[in-house]
Amino acid sequence: ANAYTIVLPAGTYELQQDNEVSDDDNNTGDLDVQTSLTISGAGSATTVINAPVDDRLIHLLNDSAPVDMNITISGVTLQNGYSDSAGGGIQNDGATLTLTSVVLQNNQSFVEGGGVANLGGALTMNNSAVTSNASNDGNDSVNNPSECGGGIYSDATGSVTVDNSTFDGNAAPWGGGGI
C-alpha cells in the first residue's frame, strides 16, 4: 500500500504557485512528490486539477532509485500543464506510476512528453485518455529531435504499458504525437 492517500471530491482544483525556478521542494510551482502516494478523485468528468500558470502539474522525484516509489492516480483530469523542459503534465523521474481512469489534456512541454515524460520510470495506464497534449518548442524553423512524445514520452530506461486507453489530438513535430 502507498504511504499516503489523498481523496479529492468532485471539484476543480487550481494550483496557484506559479513561476517555478528549479524548485523541487513544493515552494513554488508543480506538486513535487518524493514518497509513495495515492491520489483518488471522484471521476475524471468531475474532479479536475488545473496547473499553475506556466508550470507542470506533478513532478515525481524518486531520489532513492532503484528503491520503488509507487504513485497511483485515479479518477481525475490533469490539465493545462506547461514545462519549458520535459513533462508538461507529469514528469516521472524513476517512480512506478499507475494512471487509472485519468484524463491528461491540454498539457505542453518544450521538449519530451507533453502529457507525461517517463524518465527511467515504469508507467502503466488503464482506461484513460490522452488528448490535445503537445511537445513543441514553438520554433518550427529548427528541427529539434527532442520534440517528441506529444502525449507520452518514455526514455530508453523507462517502460510503458497501456491498456484500454485512447490517444487523440496529441502533437509533436519530430515524432510520436501520441507516444
Short mmCIF file of C-alpha atoms in Angstrom, two decimals, residues 9-163:
data_model
loop_
_atom_site.label_atom_id
_atom_site.label_comp_id
_atom_site.label_asym_id
_atom_site.label_seq_id
_atom_site.Cartn_x
_atom_site.Cartn_y
_atom_site.Cartn_z
CA PRO A 9 -14.12 15.00 -4.04
CA ALA A 10 -15.70 16.38 -7.20
CA GLY A 11 -14.48 19.87 -7.99
CA THR A 12 -11.88 21.88 -9.85
CA TYR A 13 -8.58 22.30 -8.04
CA GLU A 14 -6.42 25.20 -9.17
CA LEU A 15 -2.71 25.00 -8.36
CA GLN A 16 -1.73 28.57 -7.56
CA GLN A 17 2.04 28.66 -7.05
CA ASP A 18 3.48 29.52 -10.45
CA ASN A 19 6.88 30.76 -11.66
CA GLU A 20 8.87 27.74 -10.51
CA VAL A 21 12.62 28.25 -10.63
CA SER A 22 14.25 24.80 -10.28
CA ASP A 23 12.34 24.12 -7.08
CA ASP A 24 11.78 20.51 -6.05
CA ASP A 25 10.57 21.28 -2.52
CA ASN A 26 6.99 22.45 -3.20
CA ASN A 27 7.87 26.07 -2.50
CA THR A 28 6.58 27.16 -5.90
CA GLY A 29 5.03 25.62 -8.99
CA ASP A 30 4.17 21.98 -9.50
CA LEU A 31 3.42 19.33 -6.90
CA ASP A 32 6.79 17.73 -6.08
CA VAL A 33 6.23 14.17 -4.86
CA GLN A 34 9.08 12.34 -3.12
CA THR A 35 7.31 9.41 -1.47
CA SER A 36 4.74 6.77 -2.38
CA LEU A 37 1.30 8.31 -2.82
CA THR A 38 -2.24 7.60 -3.97
CA ILE A 39 -4.43 10.38 -5.40
CA SER A 40 -8.04 9.30 -5.85
CA GLY A 41 -10.67 11.54 -7.44
CA ALA A 42 -14.43 11.17 -7.78
CA GLY A 43 -14.12 10.64 -11.55
CA SER A 44 -12.31 12.37 -14.39
CA ALA A 45 -15.50 14.13 -15.51
CA THR A 46 -15.96 15.78 -12.11
CA THR A 47 -12.52 16.02 -10.45
CA VAL A 48 -10.16 18.35 -12.33
CA ILE A 49 -6.69 19.56 -11.38
CA ASN A 50 -5.54 22.68 -13.27
CA ALA A 51 -1.86 23.55 -13.48
CA PRO A 52 -0.47 26.86 -12.26
CA VAL A 53 0.42 29.42 -14.90
CA ASP A 54 3.50 28.28 -16.83
CA ASP A 55 4.23 25.13 -14.83
CA ARG A 56 3.63 21.41 -14.94
CA LEU A 57 1.19 19.68 -12.62
CA ILE A 58 3.19 16.90 -10.94
CA HIS A 59 6.91 16.10 -10.65
CA LEU A 60 7.75 12.63 -9.29
CA LEU A 61 11.24 12.62 -7.77
CA ASN A 62 12.44 9.13 -6.91
CA ASP A 63 15.81 10.11 -5.47
CA SER A 64 16.27 6.70 -3.86
CA ALA A 65 16.11 4.71 -7.11
CA PRO A 66 16.22 1.76 -7.56
CA VAL A 67 14.01 1.60 -4.43
CA ASP A 68 10.46 1.77 -5.72
CA MET A 69 8.34 4.85 -5.18
CA ASN A 70 4.78 3.85 -6.09
CA ILE A 71 2.37 6.52 -7.30
CA THR A 72 -1.25 5.72 -8.13
CA ILE A 73 -3.54 8.38 -9.61
CA SER A 74 -7.17 7.62 -10.46
CA GLY A 75 -10.43 9.35 -11.31
CA VAL A 76 -9.06 12.81 -12.17
CA THR A 77 -8.41 15.09 -15.13
CA LEU A 78 -4.94 16.65 -15.19
CA GLN A 79 -4.94 19.67 -17.49
CA ASN A 80 -3.22 22.81 -18.71
CA GLY A 81 0.29 21.95 -17.54
CA TYR A 82 3.31 23.55 -19.17
CA SER A 83 7.01 22.90 -18.83
CA ASP A 84 9.91 24.64 -20.54
CA SER A 85 11.66 21.28 -20.27
CA ALA A 86 10.09 17.78 -20.21
CA GLY A 87 6.72 16.63 -18.90
CA GLY A 88 4.04 19.29 -19.21
CA GLY A 89 1.51 17.28 -17.20
CA ILE A 90 3.69 14.84 -15.26
CA GLN A 91 7.45 14.39 -15.15
CA ASN A 92 8.19 10.93 -13.77
CA ASP A 93 11.81 10.60 -12.65
CA GLY A 94 12.11 6.91 -11.82
CA ALA A 95 8.87 6.11 -9.99
CA THR A 96 6.35 3.36 -10.64
CA LEU A 97 3.34 5.37 -11.86
CA THR A 98 -0.13 3.90 -12.41
CA LEU A 99 -2.83 6.05 -14.02
CA THR A 100 -6.37 4.62 -13.97
CA SER A 101 -9.40 6.45 -15.36
CA VAL A 102 -7.31 9.60 -15.78
CA VAL A 103 -7.65 12.24 -18.50
CA LEU A 104 -4.46 14.08 -19.46
CA GLN A 105 -5.44 17.05 -21.62
CA ASN A 106 -4.09 20.33 -22.93
CA ASN A 107 -0.62 19.89 -21.45
CA GLN A 108 2.51 21.08 -23.25
CA SER A 109 6.25 20.68 -22.87
CA PHE A 110 9.11 22.41 -24.63
CA VAL A 111 10.74 19.02 -25.26
CA GLU A 112 9.75 15.42 -24.46
CA GLY A 113 6.36 14.39 -23.14
CA GLY A 114 3.62 16.98 -23.34
CA GLY A 115 1.31 14.82 -21.22
CA VAL A 116 3.85 12.60 -19.43
CA ALA A 117 7.64 12.42 -19.58
CA ASN A 118 8.55 8.98 -18.22
CA LEU A 119 12.27 9.22 -17.45
CA GLY A 120 13.50 5.93 -16.07
CA GLY A 121 10.15 5.08 -14.54
CA ALA A 122 7.54 2.39 -15.07
CA LEU A 123 4.27 3.88 -16.37
CA THR A 124 1.04 1.87 -16.53
CA MET A 125 -2.09 3.47 -17.96
CA ASN A 126 -5.55 1.86 -17.74
CA ASN A 127 -8.93 3.10 -19.00
CA SER A 128 -7.57 6.60 -19.56
CA ALA A 129 -7.48 9.30 -22.24
CA VAL A 130 -4.56 11.37 -23.51
CA THR A 131 -5.91 14.28 -25.58
CA SER A 132 -4.61 17.52 -27.08
CA ASN A 133 -1.16 17.43 -25.50
CA ALA A 134 1.95 18.69 -27.31
CA SER A 135 5.71 18.65 -27.26
CA ASN A 136 6.79 21.76 -29.12
CA ASP A 137 9.42 24.45 -28.57
CA GLY A 138 7.43 26.90 -30.71
CA ASN A 139 10.18 27.35 -33.28
CA ASP A 140 9.16 25.48 -36.42
CA SER A 141 12.26 26.66 -38.27
CA VAL A 142 14.50 24.47 -36.08
CA ASN A 143 14.28 20.71 -36.44
CA ASN A 144 14.62 19.67 -32.79
CA PRO A 145 14.74 15.87 -32.28
CA SER A 146 13.79 16.27 -28.63
CA GLU A 147 10.29 17.48 -29.61
CA CYS A 148 8.75 14.04 -29.35
CA GLY A 149 6.03 12.21 -27.47
CA GLY A 150 3.25 14.77 -27.56
CA GLY A 151 1.07 12.55 -25.36
CA ILE A 152 3.65 10.33 -23.66
CA TYR A 153 7.41 10.14 -23.95
CA SER A 154 9.49 7.39 -22.36
CA ASP A 155 13.26 7.27 -22.45
CA ALA A 156 15.24 4.07 -23.06
CA THR A 157 15.40 3.24 -19.34
CA GLY A 158 11.65 3.59 -18.79
CA SER A 159 8.75 1.28 -19.59
CA VAL A 160 5.17 1.99 -20.64
CA THR A 161 2.13 -0.30 -20.57
CA VAL A 162 -1.18 1.00 -21.93
CA ASP A 163 -4.50 -0.86 -21.69
#
